[in-house]
XYZ file of C-alpha atoms in Angstrom:
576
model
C 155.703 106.136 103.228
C 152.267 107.291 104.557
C 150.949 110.280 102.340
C 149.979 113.267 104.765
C 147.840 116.100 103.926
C 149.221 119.585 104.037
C 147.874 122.397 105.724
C 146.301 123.508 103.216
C 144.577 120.713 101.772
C 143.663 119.992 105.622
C 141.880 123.669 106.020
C 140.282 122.765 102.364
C 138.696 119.574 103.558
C 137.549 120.948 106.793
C 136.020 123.811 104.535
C 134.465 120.634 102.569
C 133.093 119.093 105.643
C 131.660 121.921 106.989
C 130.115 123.162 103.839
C 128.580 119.213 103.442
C 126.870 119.346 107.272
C 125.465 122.727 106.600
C 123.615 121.915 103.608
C 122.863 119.123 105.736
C 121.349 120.715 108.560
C 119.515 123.481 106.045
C 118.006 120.277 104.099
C 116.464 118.784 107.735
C 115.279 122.461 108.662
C 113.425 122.324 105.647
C 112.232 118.729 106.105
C 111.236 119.637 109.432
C 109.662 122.708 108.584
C 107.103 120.557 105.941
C 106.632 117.946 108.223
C 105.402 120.303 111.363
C 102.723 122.311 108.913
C 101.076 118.521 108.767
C 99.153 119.741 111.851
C 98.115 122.742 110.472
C 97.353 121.104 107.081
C 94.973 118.333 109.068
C 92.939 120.914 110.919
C 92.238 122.778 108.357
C 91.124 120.075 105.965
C 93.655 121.888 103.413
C 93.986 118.066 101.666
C 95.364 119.431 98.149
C 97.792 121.083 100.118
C 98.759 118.121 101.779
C 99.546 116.360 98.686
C 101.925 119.325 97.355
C 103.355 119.248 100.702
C 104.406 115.300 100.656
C 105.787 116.064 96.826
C 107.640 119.063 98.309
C 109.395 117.061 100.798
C 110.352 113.947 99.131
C 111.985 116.758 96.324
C 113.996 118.284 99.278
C 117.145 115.912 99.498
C 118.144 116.436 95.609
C 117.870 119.819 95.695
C 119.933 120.146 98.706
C 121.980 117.513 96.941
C 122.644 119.369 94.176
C 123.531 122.585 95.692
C 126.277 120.742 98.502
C 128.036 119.163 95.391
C 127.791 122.516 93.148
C 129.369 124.154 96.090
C 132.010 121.455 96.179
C 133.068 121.661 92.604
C 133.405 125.563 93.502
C 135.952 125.201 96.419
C 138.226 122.714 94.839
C 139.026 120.984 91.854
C 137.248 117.618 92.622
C 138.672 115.162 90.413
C 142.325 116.083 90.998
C 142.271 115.139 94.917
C 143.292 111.635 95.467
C 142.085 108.991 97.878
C 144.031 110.592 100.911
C 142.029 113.864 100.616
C 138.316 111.978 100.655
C 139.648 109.486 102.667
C 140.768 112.577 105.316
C 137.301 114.444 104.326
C 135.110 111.352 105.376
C 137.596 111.631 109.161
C 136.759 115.717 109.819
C 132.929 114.974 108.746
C 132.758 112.559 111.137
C 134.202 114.324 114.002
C 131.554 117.114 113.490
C 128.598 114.272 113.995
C 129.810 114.154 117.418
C 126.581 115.091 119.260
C 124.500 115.487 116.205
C 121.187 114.130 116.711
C 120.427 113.165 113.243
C 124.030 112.073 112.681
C 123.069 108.802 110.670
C 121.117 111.049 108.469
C 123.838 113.221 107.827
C 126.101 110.209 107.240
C 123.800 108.843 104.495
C 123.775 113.034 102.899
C 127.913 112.596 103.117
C 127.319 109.376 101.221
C 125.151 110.634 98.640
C 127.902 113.862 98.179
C 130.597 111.387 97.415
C 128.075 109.221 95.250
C 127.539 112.132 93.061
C 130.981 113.175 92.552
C 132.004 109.509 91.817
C 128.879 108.605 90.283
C 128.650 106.052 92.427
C 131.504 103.847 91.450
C 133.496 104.425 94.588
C 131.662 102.459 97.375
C 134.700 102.550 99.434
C 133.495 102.479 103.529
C 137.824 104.511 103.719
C 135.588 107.478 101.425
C 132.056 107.235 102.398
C 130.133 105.793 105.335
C 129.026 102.072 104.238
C 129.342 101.115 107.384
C 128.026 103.749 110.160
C 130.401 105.586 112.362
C 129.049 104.975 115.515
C 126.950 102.052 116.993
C 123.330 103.181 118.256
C 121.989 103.120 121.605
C 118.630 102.711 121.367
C 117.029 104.492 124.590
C 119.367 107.143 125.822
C 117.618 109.387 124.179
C 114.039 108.099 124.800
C 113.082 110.821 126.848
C 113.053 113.207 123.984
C 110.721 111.341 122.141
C 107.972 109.991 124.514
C 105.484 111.022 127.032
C 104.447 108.670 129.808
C 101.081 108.668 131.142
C 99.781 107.483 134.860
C 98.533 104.544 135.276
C 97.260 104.166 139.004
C 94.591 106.863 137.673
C 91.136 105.405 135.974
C 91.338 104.568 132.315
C 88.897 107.507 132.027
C 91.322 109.977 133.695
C 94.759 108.393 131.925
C 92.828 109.174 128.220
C 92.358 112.800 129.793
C 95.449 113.258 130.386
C 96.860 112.494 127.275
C 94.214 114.442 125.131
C 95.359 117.838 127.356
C 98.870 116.616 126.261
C 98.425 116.119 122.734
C 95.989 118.962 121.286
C 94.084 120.171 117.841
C 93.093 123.514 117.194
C 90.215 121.759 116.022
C 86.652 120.517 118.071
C 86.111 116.806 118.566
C 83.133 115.961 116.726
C 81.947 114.492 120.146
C 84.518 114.468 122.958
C 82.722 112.326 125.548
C 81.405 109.782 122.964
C 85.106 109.260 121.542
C 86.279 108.941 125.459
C 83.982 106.431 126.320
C 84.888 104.447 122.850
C 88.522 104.532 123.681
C 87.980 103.142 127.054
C 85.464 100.811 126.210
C 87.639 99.237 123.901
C 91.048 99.390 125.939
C 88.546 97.221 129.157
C 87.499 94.556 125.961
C 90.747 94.286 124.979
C 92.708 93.686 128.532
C 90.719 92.046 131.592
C 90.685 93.126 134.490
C 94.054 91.474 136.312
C 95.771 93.013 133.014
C 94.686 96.379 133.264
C 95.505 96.177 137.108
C 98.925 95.333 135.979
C 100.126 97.989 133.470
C 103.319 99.541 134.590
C 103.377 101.975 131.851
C 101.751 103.554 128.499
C 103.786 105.330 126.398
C 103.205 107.653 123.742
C 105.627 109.350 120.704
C 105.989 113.102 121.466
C 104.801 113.601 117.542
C 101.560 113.136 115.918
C 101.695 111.041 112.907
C 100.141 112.450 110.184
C 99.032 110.763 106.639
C 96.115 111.844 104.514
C 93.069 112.488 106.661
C 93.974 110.681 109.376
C 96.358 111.285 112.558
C 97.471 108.342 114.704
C 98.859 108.547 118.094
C 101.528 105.897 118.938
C 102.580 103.986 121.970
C 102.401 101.087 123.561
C 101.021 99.369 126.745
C 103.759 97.911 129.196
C 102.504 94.843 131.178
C 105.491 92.188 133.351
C 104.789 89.449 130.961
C 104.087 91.578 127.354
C 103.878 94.777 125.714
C 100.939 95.985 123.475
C 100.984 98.262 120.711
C 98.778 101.118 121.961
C 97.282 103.409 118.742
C 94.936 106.467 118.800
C 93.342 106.509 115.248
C 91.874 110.058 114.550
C 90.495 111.134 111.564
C 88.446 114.173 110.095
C 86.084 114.746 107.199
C 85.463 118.143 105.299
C 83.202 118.690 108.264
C 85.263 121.427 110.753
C 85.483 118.920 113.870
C 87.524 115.398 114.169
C 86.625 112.244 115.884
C 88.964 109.227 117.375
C 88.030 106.344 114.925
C 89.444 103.195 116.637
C 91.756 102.082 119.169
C 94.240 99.674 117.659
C 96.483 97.394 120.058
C 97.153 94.498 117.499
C 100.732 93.973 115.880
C 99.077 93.701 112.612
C 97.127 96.442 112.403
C 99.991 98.637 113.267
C 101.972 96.594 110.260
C 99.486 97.718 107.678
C 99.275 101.120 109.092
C 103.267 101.147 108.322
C 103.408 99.336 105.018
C 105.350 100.015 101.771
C 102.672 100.747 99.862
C 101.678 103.277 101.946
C 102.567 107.426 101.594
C 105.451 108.389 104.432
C 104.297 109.980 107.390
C 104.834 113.354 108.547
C 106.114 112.820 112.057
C 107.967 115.883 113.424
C 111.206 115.007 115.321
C 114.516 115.742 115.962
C 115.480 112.352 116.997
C 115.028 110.259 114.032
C 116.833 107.135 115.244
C 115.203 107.390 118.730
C 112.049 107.107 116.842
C 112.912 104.184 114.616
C 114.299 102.081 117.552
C 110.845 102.244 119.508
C 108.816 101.817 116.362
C 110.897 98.646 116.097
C 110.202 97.363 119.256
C 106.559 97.672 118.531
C 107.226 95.758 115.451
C 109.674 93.045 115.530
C 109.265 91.817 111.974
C 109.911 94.956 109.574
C 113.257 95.979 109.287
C 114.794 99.056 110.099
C 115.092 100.639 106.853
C 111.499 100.817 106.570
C 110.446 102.198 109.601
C 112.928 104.977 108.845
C 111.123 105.144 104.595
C 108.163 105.587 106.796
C 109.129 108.580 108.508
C 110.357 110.148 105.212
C 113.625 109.361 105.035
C 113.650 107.311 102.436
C 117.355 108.438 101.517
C 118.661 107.368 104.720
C 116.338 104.162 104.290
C 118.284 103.019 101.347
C 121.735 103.243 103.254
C 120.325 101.178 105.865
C 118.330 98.737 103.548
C 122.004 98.105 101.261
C 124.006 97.836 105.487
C 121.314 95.032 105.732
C 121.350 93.607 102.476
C 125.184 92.984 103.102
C 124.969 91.494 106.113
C 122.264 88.982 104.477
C 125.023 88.085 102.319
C 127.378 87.096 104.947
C 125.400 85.285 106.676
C 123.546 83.264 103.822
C 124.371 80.996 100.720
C 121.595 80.828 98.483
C 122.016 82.271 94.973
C 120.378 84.836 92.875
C 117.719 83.624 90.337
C 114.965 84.971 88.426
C 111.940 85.788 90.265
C 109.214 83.524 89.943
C 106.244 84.046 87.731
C 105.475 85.231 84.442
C 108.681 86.839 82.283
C 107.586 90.577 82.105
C 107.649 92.614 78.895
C 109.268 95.208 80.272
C 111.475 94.411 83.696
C 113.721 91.998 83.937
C 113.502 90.497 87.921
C 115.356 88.589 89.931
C 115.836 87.801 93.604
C 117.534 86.385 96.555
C 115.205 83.515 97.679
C 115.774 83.981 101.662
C 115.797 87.984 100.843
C 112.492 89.729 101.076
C 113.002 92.261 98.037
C 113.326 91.820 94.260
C 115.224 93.877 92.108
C 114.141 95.058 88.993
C 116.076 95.744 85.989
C 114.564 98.206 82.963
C 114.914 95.669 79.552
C 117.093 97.143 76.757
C 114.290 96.416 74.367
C 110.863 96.217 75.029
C 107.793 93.713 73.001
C 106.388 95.318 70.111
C 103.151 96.045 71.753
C 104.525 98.091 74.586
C 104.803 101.523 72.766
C 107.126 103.350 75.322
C 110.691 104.169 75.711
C 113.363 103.564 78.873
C 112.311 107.366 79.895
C 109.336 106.872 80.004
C 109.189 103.715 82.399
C 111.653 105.925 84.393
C 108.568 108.593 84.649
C 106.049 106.508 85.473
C 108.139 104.911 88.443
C 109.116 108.199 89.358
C 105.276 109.114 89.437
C 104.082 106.404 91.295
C 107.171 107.766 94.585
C 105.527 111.172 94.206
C 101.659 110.151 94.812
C 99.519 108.451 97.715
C 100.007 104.889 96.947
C 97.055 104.574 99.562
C 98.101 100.991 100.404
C 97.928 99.753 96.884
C 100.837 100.732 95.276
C 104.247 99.078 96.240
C 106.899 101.317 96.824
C 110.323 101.146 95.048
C 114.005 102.528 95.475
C 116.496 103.899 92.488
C 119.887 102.644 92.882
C 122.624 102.846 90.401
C 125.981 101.219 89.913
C 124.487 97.901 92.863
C 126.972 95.741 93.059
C 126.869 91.601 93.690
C 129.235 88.840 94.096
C 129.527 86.911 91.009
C 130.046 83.823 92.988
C 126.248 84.445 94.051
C 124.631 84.567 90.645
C 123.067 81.798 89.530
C 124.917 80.893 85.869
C 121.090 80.617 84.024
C 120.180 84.281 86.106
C 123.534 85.691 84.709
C 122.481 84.678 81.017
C 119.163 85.515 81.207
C 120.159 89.148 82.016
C 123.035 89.195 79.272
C 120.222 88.339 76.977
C 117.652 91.326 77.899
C 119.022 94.308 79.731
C 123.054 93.506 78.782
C 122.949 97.806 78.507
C 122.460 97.746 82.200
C 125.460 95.325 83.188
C 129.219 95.882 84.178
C 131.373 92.674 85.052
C 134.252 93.088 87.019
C 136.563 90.702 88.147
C 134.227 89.655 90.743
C 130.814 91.550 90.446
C 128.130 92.495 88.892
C 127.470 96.059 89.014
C 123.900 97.086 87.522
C 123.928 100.430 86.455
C 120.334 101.253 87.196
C 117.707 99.429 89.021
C 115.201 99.423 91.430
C 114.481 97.462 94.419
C 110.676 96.109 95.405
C 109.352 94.582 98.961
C 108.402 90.992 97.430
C 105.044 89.481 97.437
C 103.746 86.571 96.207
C 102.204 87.471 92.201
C 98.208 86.735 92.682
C 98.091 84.799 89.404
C 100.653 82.220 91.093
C 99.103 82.674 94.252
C 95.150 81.854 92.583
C 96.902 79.176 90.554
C 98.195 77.564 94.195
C 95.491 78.682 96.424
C 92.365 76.042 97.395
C 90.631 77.570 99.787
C 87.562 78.944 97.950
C 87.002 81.786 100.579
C 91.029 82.878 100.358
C 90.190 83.051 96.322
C 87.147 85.097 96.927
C 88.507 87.418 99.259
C 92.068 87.758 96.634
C 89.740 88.792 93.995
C 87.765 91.002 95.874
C 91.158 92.677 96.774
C 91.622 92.847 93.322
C 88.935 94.423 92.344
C 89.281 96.780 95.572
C 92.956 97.421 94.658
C 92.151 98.688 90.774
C 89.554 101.163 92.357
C 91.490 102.432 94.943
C 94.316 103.337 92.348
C 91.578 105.112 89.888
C 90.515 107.094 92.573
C 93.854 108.290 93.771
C 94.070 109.162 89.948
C 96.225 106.927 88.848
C 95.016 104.715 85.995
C 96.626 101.506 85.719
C 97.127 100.495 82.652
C 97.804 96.886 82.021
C 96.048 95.371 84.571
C 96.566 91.519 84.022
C 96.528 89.636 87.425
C 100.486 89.227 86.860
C 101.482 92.464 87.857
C 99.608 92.513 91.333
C 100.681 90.697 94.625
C 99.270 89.739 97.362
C 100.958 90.562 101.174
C 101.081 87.660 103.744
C 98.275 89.589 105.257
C 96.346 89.058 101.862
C 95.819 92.741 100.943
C 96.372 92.605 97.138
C 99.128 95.520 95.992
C 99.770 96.854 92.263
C 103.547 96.908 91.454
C 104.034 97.139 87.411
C 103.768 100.227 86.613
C 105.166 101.184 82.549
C 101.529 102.132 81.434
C 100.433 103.571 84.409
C 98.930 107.381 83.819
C 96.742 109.995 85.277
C 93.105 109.153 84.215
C 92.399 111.804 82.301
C 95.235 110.943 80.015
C 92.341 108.506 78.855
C 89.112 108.215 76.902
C 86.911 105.815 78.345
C 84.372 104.202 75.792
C 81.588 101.476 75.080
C 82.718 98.542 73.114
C 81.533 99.238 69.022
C 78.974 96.428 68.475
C 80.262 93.602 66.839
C 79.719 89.736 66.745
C 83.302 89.096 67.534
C 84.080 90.629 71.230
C 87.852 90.836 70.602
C 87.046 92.273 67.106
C 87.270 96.531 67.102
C 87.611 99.138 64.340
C 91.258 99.895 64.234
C 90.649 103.399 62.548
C 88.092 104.732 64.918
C 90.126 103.833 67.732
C 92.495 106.724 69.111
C 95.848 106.050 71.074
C 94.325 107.056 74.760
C 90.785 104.903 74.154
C 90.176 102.220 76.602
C 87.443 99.905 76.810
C 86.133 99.014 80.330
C 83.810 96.112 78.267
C 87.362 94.009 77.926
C 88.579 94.131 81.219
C 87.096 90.790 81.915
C 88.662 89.410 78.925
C 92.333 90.219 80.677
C 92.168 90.819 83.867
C 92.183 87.210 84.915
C 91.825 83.903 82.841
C 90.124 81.514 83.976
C 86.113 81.371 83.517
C 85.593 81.100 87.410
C 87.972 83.772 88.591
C 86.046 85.964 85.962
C 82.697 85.140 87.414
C 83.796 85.870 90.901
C 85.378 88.959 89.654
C 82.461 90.448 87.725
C 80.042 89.187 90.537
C 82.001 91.627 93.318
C 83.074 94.271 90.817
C 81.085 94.348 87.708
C 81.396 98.138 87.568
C 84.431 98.385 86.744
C 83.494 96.571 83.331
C 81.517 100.047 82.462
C 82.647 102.883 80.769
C 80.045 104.738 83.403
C 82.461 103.563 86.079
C 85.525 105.420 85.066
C 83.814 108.123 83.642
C 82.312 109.171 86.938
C 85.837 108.685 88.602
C 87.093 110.880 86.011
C 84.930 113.395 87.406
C 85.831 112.862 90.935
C 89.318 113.219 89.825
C 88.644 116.355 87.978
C 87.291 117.889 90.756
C 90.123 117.585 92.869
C 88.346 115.405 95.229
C 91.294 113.699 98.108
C 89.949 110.489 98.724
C 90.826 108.492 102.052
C 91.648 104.715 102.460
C 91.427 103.385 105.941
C 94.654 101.007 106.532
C 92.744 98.947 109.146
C 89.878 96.750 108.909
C 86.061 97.964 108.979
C 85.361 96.257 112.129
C 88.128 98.151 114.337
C 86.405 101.226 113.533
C 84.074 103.069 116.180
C 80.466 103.852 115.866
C 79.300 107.040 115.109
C 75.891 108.483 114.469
C-alpha cells in the first residue's frame, strides 16, 4: 500500500519548502549585493575592503545555512518524519524552481538543508537533488547575459561602442592611448580577410572583478572559429585606470580562471547562462569550476560529485595512492584517469609535526578565505564521500586502514570517508625535476618556485614547510603550493640570522623560540640536489636572508594589497 501524506503533513512540507527557497533567495540577495559593490570597491582603490568583502561572501552560504535548518527544526520535529515526508518535500521544492533563474543553485541550498539534518548520510537523489531536476539549455537565456557589438563599423568605432556600454566612474589614465593599444593588437592578432569576416563579438553583461584588475569577457565569432576576446583593465593607487592587454588566447583565459586563483565577483542573475558561455570559451575545464569561479563554490561541489559519478560509470581504473612522496600529515589517493586527488587528514601525525587535526582544519580553512593569487591550490570539504569498494585498489584500502582508519566507514559496498578534501591534481615538482631533461623546463620550474614562495609571503601567508614535495607544477608549468599544515600569517614568525657555528645544521636549541625561522637553511631543504640548489639560489638568493622576510613583514604590516598579473609579461601594453 502506497503511504500518502495527509493534509496536514502536506501544508507542513509546503511550509518547509517555502521557508528553504526563501532563505534561498535572501542568501543570493546578499551574494549579489557583495558581488555588485566590486565596482565600487575597484574605483575607489578601497583594496582592504575588497579582501573583507571576498571573506564576507564566501561566509554567506553557512550562515544562511544555518538559519534555513534552525528554522526547520522550529516548524517540525525533524527526525520523526519518515522518508515519504522528505521524499514529498524534495517534489513541492521542486515545483517552486519552476522559472527560477538560479534554480540549480537553489537545488544544491535544498541539498545542503537535507545534508545538515542527516549529516550527510542520506545521499538519496528520492530526498535530495543528486541528480538535477531539470536538463539545461544553454542559450535561451543568452540574451540576458551578453551584449553584441557591430561589426561592419571600424575596429576603432566597435571599441567605442563598447567602452560607452560598459563604464567606470573612474578616468582612463589615457583613453586614446589604451584605444589605439586595443586595436593595434586585435589587427596583429587577425589579418585582414579575418577581421573582414567577423560575424559577431560578444561581451558578458558583468564586469569581472578580482583584486586590482577588471576583465571584460567575450569572444570573437568568425565561419571557421571562435576567439576568446578579453579586455584586461587594471588600476594602481593612482585615481585613473588603464586597459593593460588584450587577450584572445585559450590559455591565457585558462590561467585567468584557475583554481588557485580568488573567485570573481561577477554580478548576475543568470548563473548557469554564464557558466555555459564561459564553457564554450573553454572547452577543457569542467563545469564545476567555472561555476567555483564565479563564487559558487557550494553549487560547484554538487556539480563536481554529478561529474565525478558519471566518471565512474564510464571508467574502470581503480583508486590508488597518489604518486610521490608519503606525506606526514595527509594521506592521498586518486583516480588515475580523474583529474583531482583527495586528501584524507592522518589520525596521527610524525613526531616533528607539532599540530593537532584542528589545527590542519584551520589552516585549510585559511588558505579558502585569502587571495591564493595563483599560487595556492584551492580545495573542497566534503564529509561522509562515498566509493565503490569494488574500485579500491586492495594495497590503497590497507594503506588507509593503517593511517587515517578514524576517518573510514565500510559498508557493505563502500567506503564512506567521513572528512576529506578534494585537490585539482598536478604533477609534484620534485617528481616532475626528478623526470624532467630539458635544462630550460628545470630552470624555468625553479624559477616558479622561487616566484611561487614570494608570491605567498607577500599575500601574507608564510609557508611553512616548504620542501619541493608539497608544490606542483600545472601543464602550463606555473608552479602552485598545495600542503598547507604549517602554513601561518608571517608575523606569526621571527625571522633570524643563522648563530655562527662550524656545523651549518648545528643551532642552539635553548636560544631558539617556537616561531624562529632561519631564512640561512632554506637552501638546505628546499630542494636536494646540489644543482637544483645552485639554480635556485642563483634566481632567488634573497629569499635565503633574514632581510628578505623581514622587509615583507613590513609590507605585510602595513596593509599593503599586492597584485599578481595571471598572464604573461609580454601580453601586457606599454605605458609611459
Amino acid at each position: 500500500m502506497q503511504n500518502i501524506l495527509s493534509p496536514q503533513e502536506t501544508s507542513l512540507a509546503k511550509k518547509a519548502a517555502y521557508l528553504v527557497l526563501s532563505h534561498f533567495d535572501k542568501s543570493y540577495r546578499w551574494f549579489t549585493r557583495i558581488t555588485r559593490g566590486a565596482q565600487q570597491r575597484f574605483e575607489k582603490g578601497n583594496w582592504k575592503e575588497t579582501q573583507l568583502a571576498s571573506r564576507e561572501r564566501i561566509n554567506i552560504y553557512e550562515q544562511s545555512l544555518s538559519d534555513a535548518v534552525a528554522e526547520i527544526y522550529h516548524l517540525t520535529s525533524v527526525h520523526k518524519k519518515d522518508d515519504v515526508f522528505w521524499q514529498e518535500l524534495k517534489k513541492i521544492f521542486a515545483l517552486q524552481l519552476e522559472g527560477h533563474p538560479q534554480f540549480e543553485l537553489a537545488e544544491t541550498f535544498f541539498n545542503s538543508v537535507i545534508g545538515r539534518i542527516f549529516k550527510h548520510r542520506k545521499i538519496d537523489d528520492d530526498m535530495m537533488f543528486v541528480h538535477p531536476s531539470r536538463c539545461f539549455l544553454p542559450g535561451q537565456d543568452r540574451d540576458k547575459v551578453i551584449n553584441s557589438f557591430d561589426t561592419t563599423t571600424t575596429v576603432r568605432e566597435m571599441y567605442e561602442a563598447i567602452f560607452k556600454t560598459y563604464r567606470y566612474n573612474i578616468p582612463f589614465e589615457d583613453y586614446e592611448r589604451d584605444l589605439q593599444n586595443l586595436e593595434d593588437a586585435l589587427r596583429a592578432r587577425l589579418s585582414t580577410s579575418q577581421l573582414a569576416s567577423v560575424q559577431a563579438v560578444e561581451i558578458l553583461k558583468p564586469t569581472f572583478f578580482r583584486g586590482k584588475a577588471a576583465y571584460l569577457i567575450g569572444r570573437i565569432c568568425m565561419p571557421d572559429e571562435t576567439l576568446p576576446f578579453v579586455i584586461a583593465m587594471r588600476r594602481y593607487n593612482a585615481p585613473n585606470m588603464f586597459v593593460d592587454a588584450l587577450l584572445t588566447d585559450r590559455k591565457d583565459l585558462s590561467v585567468i580562471f584557475g583554481f588557485a586563483r580568488s573567485y570573481f565577483m561577477a554580478d548576475t542573475q543568470n548563473p548557469a547562462e554564464v557558466a555555459a558561455f564561459l564553457q564554450e570559451l573553454l572547452p577543457n575545464k569542467k563545469n564545476f569550476e567555472l561555476y567555483m569561479a564565479l563564487g559558487h563554490y557550494k553549487h560547484g561541489k554538487t556539480v563536481f560529485y554529478r561529474n565525478f559519478l558519471s566518471h565512474l560509470e564510464t571508467s574502470e581504473d581503480h583508486f590508488e595512492a597518489a604518486p610521490g612522496i608519503r606525506g606526514l600529515v595527509m594521506m592521498v589517493f586518486h583516480l588515475p584517469s580523474y583529474g583531482v586527488v583527495f586528501k584524507i587528514i592522518k589520525d596521527e601525525f610524525a613526531e616533528s609535526k607539532k599540530i593537532t587535526r584542528q589545527h590542519v582544519k584551520d589552516c585549510y580553512k585559511l588558505v579558502k578565505m585569502s587571495d591564493r593569487i595563483g599560487r595556492m591550490a584551492d580545495t573542497h570539504e566534503y564529509v561522509n564521500f562515498r566509493f565503490p569498494l569494488d574500485r579500491i585498489a586492495p594495497e590503497l584500502i590497507e594503506e588507509l586502514k593503517e593511517t587515517c582508519a578514524s576517518s573510514l566507514e565500510f559498508t557493505e559496498n563502500e567506503l564512506v570517508i567521513k572528512h576529506m578534501y578534494i585537490e585539482r591534481k598536478m604533477t609534484p615538482l620534485n617528481l616532475y625535476l626528478q623526470q624532467e631533461t630539458d635544462e630550460d623546463k628545470v630552470t624555468n620550474a625553479l624559477d616558479e618556485l622561487g616566484m611561487c614562495i614570494k608570491q605567498i609571503a607577500m599575500a601574507n601567508i608564510f609557508p611553512g614547510d616548504m620542501l619541493h614535495k608539497n608544490f606542483g607544477i600545472t601543464r602550463h608549468g606555473r608552479v602552485i603550493f598545495y600542503d598547507y599544515d604549517e602554513i601561518c600569517l608571517m608575523n606569526e614568525r621571527n625571522f633570524r640570522a643563522l648563530p655562527k657555528s662550524d656545523d651549518p645544521y648545528a643551532i642552539d636549541t635553548l636560544s631558539v623560540g617556537p616561531s624562529d625561522v632561519f631564512p640561512e637553511q632554506f637552501e638546505h631543504f628546499i630542494v636536494g640536489k646540489r644543482k637544483f640548489k645552485d639554480i635556485l639560489k642563483n634566481l632567488h638568493g634573497d629569499l635565503m636572508t633574514q632581510e628578505y622576510w623581514r622587509n615583507v613583514q613590513i609590507k605585510c604590516e602595513r596593509g599593503d594589497v599586492q597584485h599578481f598579473t595571471p598572464y604573461a609579461a609580454s601580453k601586457r601594453f606599454k605605458r609611459d
